Short mmCIF file of C-alpha atoms and ligand atoms in Angstrom, two decimals:
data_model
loop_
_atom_site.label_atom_id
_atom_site.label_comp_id
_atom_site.label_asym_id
_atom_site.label_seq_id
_atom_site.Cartn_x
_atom_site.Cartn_y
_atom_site.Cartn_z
CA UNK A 27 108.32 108.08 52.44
CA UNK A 28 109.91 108.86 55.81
CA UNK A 29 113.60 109.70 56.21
CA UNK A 30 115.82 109.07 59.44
CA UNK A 31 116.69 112.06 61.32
CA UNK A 32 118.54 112.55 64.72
CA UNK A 33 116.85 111.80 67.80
CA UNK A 34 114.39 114.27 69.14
CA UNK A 35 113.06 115.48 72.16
CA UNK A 36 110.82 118.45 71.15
CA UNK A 37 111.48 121.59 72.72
CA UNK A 38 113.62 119.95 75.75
CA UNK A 39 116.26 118.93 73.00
CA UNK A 40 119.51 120.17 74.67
CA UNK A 41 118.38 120.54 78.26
CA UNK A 42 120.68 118.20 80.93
CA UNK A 43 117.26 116.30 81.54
CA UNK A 44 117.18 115.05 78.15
CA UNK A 45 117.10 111.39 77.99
CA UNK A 46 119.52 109.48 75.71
CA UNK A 47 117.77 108.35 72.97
CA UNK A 48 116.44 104.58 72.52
CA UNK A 49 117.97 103.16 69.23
CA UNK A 50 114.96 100.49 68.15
CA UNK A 51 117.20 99.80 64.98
CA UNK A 52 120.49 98.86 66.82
CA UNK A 53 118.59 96.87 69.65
CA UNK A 54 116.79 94.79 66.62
CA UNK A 55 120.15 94.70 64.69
CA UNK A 56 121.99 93.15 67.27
CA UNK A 57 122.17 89.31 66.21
CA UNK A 58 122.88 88.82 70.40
CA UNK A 59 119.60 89.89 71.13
CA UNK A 60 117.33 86.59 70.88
CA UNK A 61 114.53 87.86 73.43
CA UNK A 62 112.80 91.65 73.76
CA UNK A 63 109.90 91.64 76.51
CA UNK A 64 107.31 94.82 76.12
CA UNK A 65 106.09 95.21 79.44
CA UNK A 66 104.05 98.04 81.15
CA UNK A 67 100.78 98.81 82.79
CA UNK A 68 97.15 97.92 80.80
CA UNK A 69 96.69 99.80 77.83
CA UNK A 70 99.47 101.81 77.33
CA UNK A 71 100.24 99.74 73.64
CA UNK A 72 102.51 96.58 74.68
CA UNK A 73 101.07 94.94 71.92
CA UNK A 74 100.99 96.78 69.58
CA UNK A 75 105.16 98.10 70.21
CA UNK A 76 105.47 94.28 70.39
CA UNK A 77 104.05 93.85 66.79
CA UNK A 78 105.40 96.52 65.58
CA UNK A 79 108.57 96.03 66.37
CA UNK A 80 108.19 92.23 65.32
CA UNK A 81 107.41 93.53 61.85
CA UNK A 82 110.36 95.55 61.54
CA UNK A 83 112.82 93.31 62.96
CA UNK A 84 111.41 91.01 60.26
CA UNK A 85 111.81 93.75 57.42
CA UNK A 86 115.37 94.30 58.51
CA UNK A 87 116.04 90.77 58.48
CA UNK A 88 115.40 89.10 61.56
CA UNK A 89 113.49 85.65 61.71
CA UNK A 90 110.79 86.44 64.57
CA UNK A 91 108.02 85.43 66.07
CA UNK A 92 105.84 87.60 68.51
CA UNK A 93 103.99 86.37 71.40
CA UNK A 94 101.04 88.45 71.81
CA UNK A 95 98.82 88.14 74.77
CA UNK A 96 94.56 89.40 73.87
CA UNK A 97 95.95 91.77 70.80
CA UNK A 98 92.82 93.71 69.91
CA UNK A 99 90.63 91.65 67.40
CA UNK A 100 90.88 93.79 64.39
CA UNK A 101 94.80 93.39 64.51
CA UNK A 102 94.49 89.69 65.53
CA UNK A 103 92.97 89.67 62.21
CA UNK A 104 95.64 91.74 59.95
CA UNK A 105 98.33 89.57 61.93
CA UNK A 106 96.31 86.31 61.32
CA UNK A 107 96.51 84.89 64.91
CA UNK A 108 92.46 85.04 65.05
CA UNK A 109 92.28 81.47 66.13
CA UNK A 110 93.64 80.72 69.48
CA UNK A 111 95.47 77.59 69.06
CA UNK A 112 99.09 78.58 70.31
CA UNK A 113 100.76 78.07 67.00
CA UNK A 114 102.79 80.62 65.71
CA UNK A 115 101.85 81.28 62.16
CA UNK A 116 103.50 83.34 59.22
CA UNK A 117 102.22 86.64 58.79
CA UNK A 118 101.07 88.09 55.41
CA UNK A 119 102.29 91.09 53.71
CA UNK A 120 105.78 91.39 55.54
CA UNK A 121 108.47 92.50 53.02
CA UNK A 122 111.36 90.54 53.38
CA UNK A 123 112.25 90.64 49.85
CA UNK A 124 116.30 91.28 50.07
CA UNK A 125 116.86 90.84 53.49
CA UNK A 126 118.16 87.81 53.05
CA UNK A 127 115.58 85.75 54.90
CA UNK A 128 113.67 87.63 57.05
CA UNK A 129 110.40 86.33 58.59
CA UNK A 130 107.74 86.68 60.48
CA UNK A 131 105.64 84.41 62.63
CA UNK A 132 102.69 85.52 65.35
CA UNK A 133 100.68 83.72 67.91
CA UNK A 134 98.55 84.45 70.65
CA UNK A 135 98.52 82.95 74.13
CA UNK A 136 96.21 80.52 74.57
CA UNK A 137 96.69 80.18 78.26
CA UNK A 138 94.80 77.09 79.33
CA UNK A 139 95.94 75.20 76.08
CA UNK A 140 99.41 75.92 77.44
CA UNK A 141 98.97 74.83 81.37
CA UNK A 142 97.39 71.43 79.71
CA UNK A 143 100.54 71.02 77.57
CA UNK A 144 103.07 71.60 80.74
CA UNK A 145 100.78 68.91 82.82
CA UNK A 146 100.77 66.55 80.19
CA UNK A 147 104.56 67.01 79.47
CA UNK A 148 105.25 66.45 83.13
CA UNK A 149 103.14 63.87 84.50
CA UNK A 150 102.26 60.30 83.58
CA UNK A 151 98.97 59.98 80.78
CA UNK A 152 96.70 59.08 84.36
CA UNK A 153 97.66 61.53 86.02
CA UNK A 154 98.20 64.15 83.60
CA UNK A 155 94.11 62.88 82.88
CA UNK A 156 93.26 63.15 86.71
CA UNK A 157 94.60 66.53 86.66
CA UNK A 158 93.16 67.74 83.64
CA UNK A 159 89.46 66.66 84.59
CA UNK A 160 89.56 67.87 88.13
CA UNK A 161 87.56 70.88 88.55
CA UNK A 162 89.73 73.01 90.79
CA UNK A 163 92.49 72.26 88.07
CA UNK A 164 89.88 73.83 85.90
CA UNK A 165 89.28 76.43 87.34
CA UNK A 166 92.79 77.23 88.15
CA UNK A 167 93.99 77.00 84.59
CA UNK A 168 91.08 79.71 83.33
CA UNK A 169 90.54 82.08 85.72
CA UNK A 170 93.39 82.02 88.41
CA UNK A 171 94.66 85.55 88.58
CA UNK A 172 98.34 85.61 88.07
CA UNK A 173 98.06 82.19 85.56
CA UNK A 174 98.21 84.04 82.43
CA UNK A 175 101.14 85.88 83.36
CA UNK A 176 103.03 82.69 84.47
CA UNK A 177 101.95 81.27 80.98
CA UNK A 178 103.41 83.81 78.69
CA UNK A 179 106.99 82.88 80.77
CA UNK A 180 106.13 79.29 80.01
CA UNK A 181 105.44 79.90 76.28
CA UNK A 182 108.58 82.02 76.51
CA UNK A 183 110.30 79.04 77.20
CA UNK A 184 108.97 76.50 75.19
CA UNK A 185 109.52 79.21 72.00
CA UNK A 186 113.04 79.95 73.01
CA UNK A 187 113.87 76.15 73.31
CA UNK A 188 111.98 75.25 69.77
CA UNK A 189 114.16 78.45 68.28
CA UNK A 190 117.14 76.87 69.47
CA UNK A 191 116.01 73.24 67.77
CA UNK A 192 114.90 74.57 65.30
CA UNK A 193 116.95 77.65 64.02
CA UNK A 194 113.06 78.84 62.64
CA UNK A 195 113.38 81.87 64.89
CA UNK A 196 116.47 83.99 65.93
CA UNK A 197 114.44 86.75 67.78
CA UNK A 198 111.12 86.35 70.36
CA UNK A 199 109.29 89.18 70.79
CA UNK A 200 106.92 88.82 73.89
CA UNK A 201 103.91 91.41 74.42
CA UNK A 202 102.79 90.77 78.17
CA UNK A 203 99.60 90.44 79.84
CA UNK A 204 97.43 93.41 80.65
CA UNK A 205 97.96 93.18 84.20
CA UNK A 206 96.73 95.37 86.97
CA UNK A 207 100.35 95.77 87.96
CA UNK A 208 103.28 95.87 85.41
CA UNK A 209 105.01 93.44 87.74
CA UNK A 210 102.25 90.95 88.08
CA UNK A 211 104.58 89.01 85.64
CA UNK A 212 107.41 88.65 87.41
CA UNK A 213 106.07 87.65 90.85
CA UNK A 214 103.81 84.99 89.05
CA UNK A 215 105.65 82.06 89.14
CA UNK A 216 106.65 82.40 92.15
CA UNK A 217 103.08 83.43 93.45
CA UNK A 218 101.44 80.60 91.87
CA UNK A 219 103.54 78.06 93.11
CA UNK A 220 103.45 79.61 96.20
CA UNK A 221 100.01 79.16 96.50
CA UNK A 222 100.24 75.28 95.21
CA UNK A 223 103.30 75.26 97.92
CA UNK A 224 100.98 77.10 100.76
CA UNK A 225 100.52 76.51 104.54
CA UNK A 226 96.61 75.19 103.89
CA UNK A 227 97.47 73.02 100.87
CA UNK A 228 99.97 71.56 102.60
CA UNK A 229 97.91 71.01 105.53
CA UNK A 230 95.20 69.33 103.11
CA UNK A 231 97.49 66.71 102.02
CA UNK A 232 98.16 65.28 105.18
CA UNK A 233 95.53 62.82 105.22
CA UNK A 234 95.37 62.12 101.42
CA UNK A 235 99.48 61.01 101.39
CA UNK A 236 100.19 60.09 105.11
CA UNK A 237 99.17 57.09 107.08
CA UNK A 238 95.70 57.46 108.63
CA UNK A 239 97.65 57.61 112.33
CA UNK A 240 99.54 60.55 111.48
CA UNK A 241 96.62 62.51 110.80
CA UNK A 242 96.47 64.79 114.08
CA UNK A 243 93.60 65.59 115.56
CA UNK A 244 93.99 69.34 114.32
CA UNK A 245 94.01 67.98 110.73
CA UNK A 246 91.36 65.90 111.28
CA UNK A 247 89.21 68.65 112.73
CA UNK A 248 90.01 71.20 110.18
CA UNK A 249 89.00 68.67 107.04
CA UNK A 250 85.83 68.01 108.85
CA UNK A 251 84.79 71.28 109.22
CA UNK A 252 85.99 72.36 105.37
CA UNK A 253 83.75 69.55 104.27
CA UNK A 254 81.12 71.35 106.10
CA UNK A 255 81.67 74.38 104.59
CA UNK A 256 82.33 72.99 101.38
CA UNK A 257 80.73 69.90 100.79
CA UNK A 258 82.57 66.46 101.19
CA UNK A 259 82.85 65.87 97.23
CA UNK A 260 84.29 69.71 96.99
CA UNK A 261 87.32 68.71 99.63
CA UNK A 262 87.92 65.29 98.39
CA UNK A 263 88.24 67.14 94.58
CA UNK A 264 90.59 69.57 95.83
CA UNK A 265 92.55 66.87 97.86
CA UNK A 266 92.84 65.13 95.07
CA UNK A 267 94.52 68.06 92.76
CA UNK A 268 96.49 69.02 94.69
CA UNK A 269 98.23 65.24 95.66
CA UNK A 270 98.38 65.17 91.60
CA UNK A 271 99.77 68.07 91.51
CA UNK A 272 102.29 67.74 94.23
CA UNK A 273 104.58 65.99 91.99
CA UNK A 274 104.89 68.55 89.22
CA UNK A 275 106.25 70.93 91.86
CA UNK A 276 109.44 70.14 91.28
CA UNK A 277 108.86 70.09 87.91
CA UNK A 278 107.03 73.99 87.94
CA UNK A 279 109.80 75.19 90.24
CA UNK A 280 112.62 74.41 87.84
CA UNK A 281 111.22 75.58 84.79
CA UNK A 282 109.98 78.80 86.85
CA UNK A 283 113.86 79.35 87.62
CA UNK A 284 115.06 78.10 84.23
CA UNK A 285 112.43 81.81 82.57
CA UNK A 286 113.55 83.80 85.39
CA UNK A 287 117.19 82.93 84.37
CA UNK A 288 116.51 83.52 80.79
CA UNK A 289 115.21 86.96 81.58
CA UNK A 290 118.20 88.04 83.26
CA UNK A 291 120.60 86.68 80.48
CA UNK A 292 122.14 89.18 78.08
CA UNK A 293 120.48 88.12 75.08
CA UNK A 294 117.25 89.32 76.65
CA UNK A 295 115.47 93.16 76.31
CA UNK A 296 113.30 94.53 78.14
CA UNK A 297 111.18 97.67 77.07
CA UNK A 298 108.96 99.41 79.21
CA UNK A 299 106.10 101.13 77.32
CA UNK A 300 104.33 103.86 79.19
CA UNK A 301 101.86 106.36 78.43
CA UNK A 302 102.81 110.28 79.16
CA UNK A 303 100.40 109.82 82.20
CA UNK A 304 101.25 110.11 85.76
CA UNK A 305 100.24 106.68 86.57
CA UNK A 306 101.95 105.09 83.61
CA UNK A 307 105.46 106.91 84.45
CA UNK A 308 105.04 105.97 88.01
CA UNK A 309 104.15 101.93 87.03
CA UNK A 310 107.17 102.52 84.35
CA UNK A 311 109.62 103.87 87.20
CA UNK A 312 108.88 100.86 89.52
CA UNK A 313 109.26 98.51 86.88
CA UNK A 314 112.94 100.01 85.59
CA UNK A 315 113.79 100.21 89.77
CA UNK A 316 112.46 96.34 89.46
CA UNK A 317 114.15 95.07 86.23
CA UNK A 318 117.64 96.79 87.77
CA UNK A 319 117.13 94.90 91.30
CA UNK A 320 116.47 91.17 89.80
CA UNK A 321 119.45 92.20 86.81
CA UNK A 322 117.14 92.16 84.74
CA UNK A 323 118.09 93.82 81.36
CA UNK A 324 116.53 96.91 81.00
CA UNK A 325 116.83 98.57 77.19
CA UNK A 326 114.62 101.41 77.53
CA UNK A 327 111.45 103.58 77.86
CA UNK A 328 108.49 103.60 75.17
CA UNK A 329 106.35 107.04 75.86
CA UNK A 330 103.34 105.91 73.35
CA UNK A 331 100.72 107.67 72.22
CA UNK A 332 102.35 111.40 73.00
CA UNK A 333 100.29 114.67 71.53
CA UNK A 334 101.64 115.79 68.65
CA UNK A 335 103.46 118.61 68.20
CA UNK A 336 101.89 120.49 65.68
CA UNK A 337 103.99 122.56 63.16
CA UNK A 338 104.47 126.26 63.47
CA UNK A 339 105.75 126.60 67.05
CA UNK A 340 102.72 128.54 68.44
CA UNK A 341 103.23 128.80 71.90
CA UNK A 342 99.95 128.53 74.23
CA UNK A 343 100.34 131.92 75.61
CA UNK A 344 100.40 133.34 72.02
CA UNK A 345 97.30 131.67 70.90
CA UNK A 346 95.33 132.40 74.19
CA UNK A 347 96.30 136.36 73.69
CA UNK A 348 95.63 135.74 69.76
CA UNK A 349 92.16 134.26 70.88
CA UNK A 350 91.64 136.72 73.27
CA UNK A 351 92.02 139.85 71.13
CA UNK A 352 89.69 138.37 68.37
CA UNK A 353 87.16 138.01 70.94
CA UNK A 354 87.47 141.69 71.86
CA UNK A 355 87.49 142.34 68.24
CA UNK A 356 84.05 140.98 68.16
CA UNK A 357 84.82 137.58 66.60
CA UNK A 358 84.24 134.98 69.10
CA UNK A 359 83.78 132.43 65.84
CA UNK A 360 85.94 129.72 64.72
CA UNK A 361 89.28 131.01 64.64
CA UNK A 362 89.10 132.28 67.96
CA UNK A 363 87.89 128.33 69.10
CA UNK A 364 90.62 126.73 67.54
CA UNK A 365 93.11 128.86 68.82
CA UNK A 366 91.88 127.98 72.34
CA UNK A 367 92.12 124.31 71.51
CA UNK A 368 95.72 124.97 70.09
CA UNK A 369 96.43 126.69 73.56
CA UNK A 370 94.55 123.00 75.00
CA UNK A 371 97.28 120.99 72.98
CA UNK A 372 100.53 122.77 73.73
CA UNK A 373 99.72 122.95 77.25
CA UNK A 374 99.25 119.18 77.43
CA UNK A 375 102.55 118.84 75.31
CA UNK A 376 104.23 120.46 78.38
CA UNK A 377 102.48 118.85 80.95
CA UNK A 378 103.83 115.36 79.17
CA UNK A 379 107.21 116.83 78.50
CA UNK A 380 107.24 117.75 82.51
CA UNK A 381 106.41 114.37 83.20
CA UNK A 382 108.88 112.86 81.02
CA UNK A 383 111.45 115.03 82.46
CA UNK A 384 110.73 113.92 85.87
CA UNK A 385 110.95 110.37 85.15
CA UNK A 386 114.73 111.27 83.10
CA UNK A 387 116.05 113.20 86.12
CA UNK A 388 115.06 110.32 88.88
CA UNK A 389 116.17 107.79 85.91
CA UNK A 390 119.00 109.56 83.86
CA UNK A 391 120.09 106.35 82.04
CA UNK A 392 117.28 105.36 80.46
CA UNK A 393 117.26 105.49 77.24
CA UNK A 394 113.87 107.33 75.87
CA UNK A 395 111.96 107.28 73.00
CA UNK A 396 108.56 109.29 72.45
CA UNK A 397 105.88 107.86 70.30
CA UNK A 398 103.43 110.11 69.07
CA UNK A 399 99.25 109.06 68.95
CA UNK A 400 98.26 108.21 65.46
CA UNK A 401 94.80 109.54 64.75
CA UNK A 402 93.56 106.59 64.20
CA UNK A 403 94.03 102.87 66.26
CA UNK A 404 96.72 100.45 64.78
CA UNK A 405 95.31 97.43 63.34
CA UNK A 406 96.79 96.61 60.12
CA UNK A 407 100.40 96.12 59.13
CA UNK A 408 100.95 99.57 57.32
CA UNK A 409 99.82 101.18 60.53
CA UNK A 410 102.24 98.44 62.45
CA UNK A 411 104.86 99.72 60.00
CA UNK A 412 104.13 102.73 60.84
CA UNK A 413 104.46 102.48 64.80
CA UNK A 414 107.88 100.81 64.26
CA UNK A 415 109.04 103.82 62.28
CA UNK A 416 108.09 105.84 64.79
CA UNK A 417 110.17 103.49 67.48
CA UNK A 418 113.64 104.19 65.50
CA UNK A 419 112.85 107.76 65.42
CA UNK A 420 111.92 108.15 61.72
CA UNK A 421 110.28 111.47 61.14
CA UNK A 422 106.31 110.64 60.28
CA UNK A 423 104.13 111.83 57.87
CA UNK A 424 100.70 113.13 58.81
CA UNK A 425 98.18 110.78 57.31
N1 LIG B 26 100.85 105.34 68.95
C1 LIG B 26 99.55 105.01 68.86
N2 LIG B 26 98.69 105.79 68.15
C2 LIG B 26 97.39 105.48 68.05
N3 LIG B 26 96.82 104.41 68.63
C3 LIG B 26 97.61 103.58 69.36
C4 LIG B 26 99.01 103.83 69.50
N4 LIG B 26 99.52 102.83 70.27
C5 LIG B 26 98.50 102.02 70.59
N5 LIG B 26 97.35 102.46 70.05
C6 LIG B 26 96.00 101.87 70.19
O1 LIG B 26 95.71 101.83 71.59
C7 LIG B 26 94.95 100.68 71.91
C8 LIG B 26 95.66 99.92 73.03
O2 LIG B 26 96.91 99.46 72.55
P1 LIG B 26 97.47 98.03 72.93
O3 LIG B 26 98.74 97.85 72.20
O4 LIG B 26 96.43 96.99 72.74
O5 LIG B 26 97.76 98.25 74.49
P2 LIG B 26 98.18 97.18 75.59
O6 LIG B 26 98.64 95.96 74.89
O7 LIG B 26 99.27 97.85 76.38
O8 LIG B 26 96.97 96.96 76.42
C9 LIG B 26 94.80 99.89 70.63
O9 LIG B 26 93.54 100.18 70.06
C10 LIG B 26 95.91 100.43 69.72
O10 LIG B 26 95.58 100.36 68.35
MG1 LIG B 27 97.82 93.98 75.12
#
């Protein structure tokens, strides 16, 4: 069993760089709050503080679904979301018993499946077909760098308008790609219709929309040479996506604006999950300096996968000089070895604390919460169950 206990910060509890503490419970309580979006840099554990906190949300009541975005296969499978067809789907072995209808539903991204739907919901059957066959379009919807990103907003939307239909959900929970850049999310929509919007595009459909007179020479002479370079059937594909796809601008524009607005509303969360890295704080400190500038929502900082403090309280020091004086004692064995690797531990447990410290004194108002590493991955729901204890601050028990 775990019990609830005050916040704490280790040995910087009291210090004036101690940052308030997140309350996970209150945040998933709080029958305003219809969106939370984990976001931070690759591997730090989006998904699986997205899941978790799904699955607690749900035991406390909540009706939720969680977006995930390439969860790790095992817990694809505990969740059930192993086939990628963009449907959220109950999840087994959630206890909802007595919360008076609590639920949980997960899905993965499936991001081509979802740039098909927006075309086809958009343009007319032909086109929507022209579009969907032309190669470029293909390639664009699979492999473009920054499309994934823009589809998780677009599922956000689509789930946060069937949730409103519907009533099936009352909270989305939103995991978020595992982008170079923790931002990569934000700028998406407008990068990738920037990119449709661009000088060359632009310059491409000239000839394919205009009268053949207003083609200038300059036009003229650049599409001859790209057919050089590219082969005539190459530039007449690409003309032709992107005259089809001129007319969804609008369309992309507006529901890029309609997200962005969502994300700024007050029934949106964001947490930032970090790891107690350099890096990670630094790509945590940007994105809390970003989320503030767009008013963005900001509810507070994840530190995942923190060493442990063991119990006992032995400082480095005093199991370096402990190690050190069995070794002049003649045992250089085992005791003395795992005293240096105590000495290891505690010194990385200040290093981290350091770090967290300097992120809390350049950010005092962010509201902190430390997650410890679990010796093992998390892949199943217990373990899930286990991560959102954790998140509220529940004391753990070793496993
Ligand atoms: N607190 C934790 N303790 C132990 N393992 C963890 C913890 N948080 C995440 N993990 C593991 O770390 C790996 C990466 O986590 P994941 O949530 O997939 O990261 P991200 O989504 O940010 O890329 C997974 O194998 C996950 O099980
Ligand atoms: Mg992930």
């Amino acid at each position: 069993m775990t019990t609830r206990t005050p916040p704490r910060v280790g040995h910087l509890a009291g210090r004036p760089e101690q940052a308030p503490a997140l309350d996970v419970d209150a945040l998933l309580d709080d029958p305003q709050r219809r969106i939370i979006v984990c976001c931070g840099s690759g591997g730090v554990g989006k998904t699986t503080t997205s899941a978790a906190l799904a699955l607690r949300a749900a035991e406390r009541g909540r009706k939720v679904v969680v977006l995930t975005i390439d969860p790790a296969r095992r817990l694809a499978q505990s969740l059930g979301i192993e086939r990628l067809d963009n449907t959220p789907r109950p999840v087994a072995g959630v206890s909802t018993d007595g919360t008076g209808g609590g639920s949980l539903d997960a899905m993965m991204l499936d991001m081509k499946r979802t740039f098909d739907e927006v075309v086809l919901s958009q343009a007319s059957p032909e086109r929507a077909q022209a579009i969907l066959n032309n190669p470029f379009y293909v390639t664009l919807s699979s492999s473009f760098s920054g499309t994934q990103e823009y589809m998780a907003m677009e599922k956000l939307g689509q789930l946060h308008q069937d949730a409103l239909r519907t009533g099936r959900w009352d909270l989305i929970i939103v995991d978020t790609p595992p982008a170079r850049n923790a931002l990569d999310f934000l700028d998406a929509p407008e990068r990738l219709s920037g990119f449709l919007d661009g000088r060359f595009i632009r310059l491409l459909l000239v000839p394919a929309k205009g009268p053949a007179r207003m083609m200038t020479a300059g036009v003229g002479v650049v599409t001859n040479t790209m057919a050089r370079i590219v082969g005539a059937q190459v530039l007449k594909d690409l003309q032709m996506f992107v005259q089809a796809f001129d007319t969804l601008f609008g369309g992309f524009r507006q529901r890029a604006t309609k997200t962005y607005q969502l994300l700024q509303d007050s029934e949106t969360a964001f947490l930032v999950v970090a790891a107690p890295e350099p890096d990670a704080l630094r790509e945590a400190a940007y994105f809390v300096e970003r989320l503030d500038a767009d008013r963005m929502p900001l509810a507070g900082l994840v530190v995942n996968r923190a060493s442990a403090v063991p119990a006992g309280g032995l400082s480095a020091e005093e199991a370096e000089v402990a190690a050190g004086r069995l070794e002049q004692s003649g045992d250089s064995g085992l005791t003395s070895g795992l005293l240096r690797l105590h000495a290891d531990r505690m010194r990385m447990i200040v290093r981290e604390s350091r770090l967290r410290q300097r992120f809390t004194a350049a950010h005092p108002h962010v509201r902190t919460r430390v997650v410890p590493a679990l010796s093992t991955d998390v892949h199943d729901i217990e373990g899930l169950r286990r991560i959102g204890g954790l998140l509220a601050g529940e004391v753990d028990v070793p496993a």
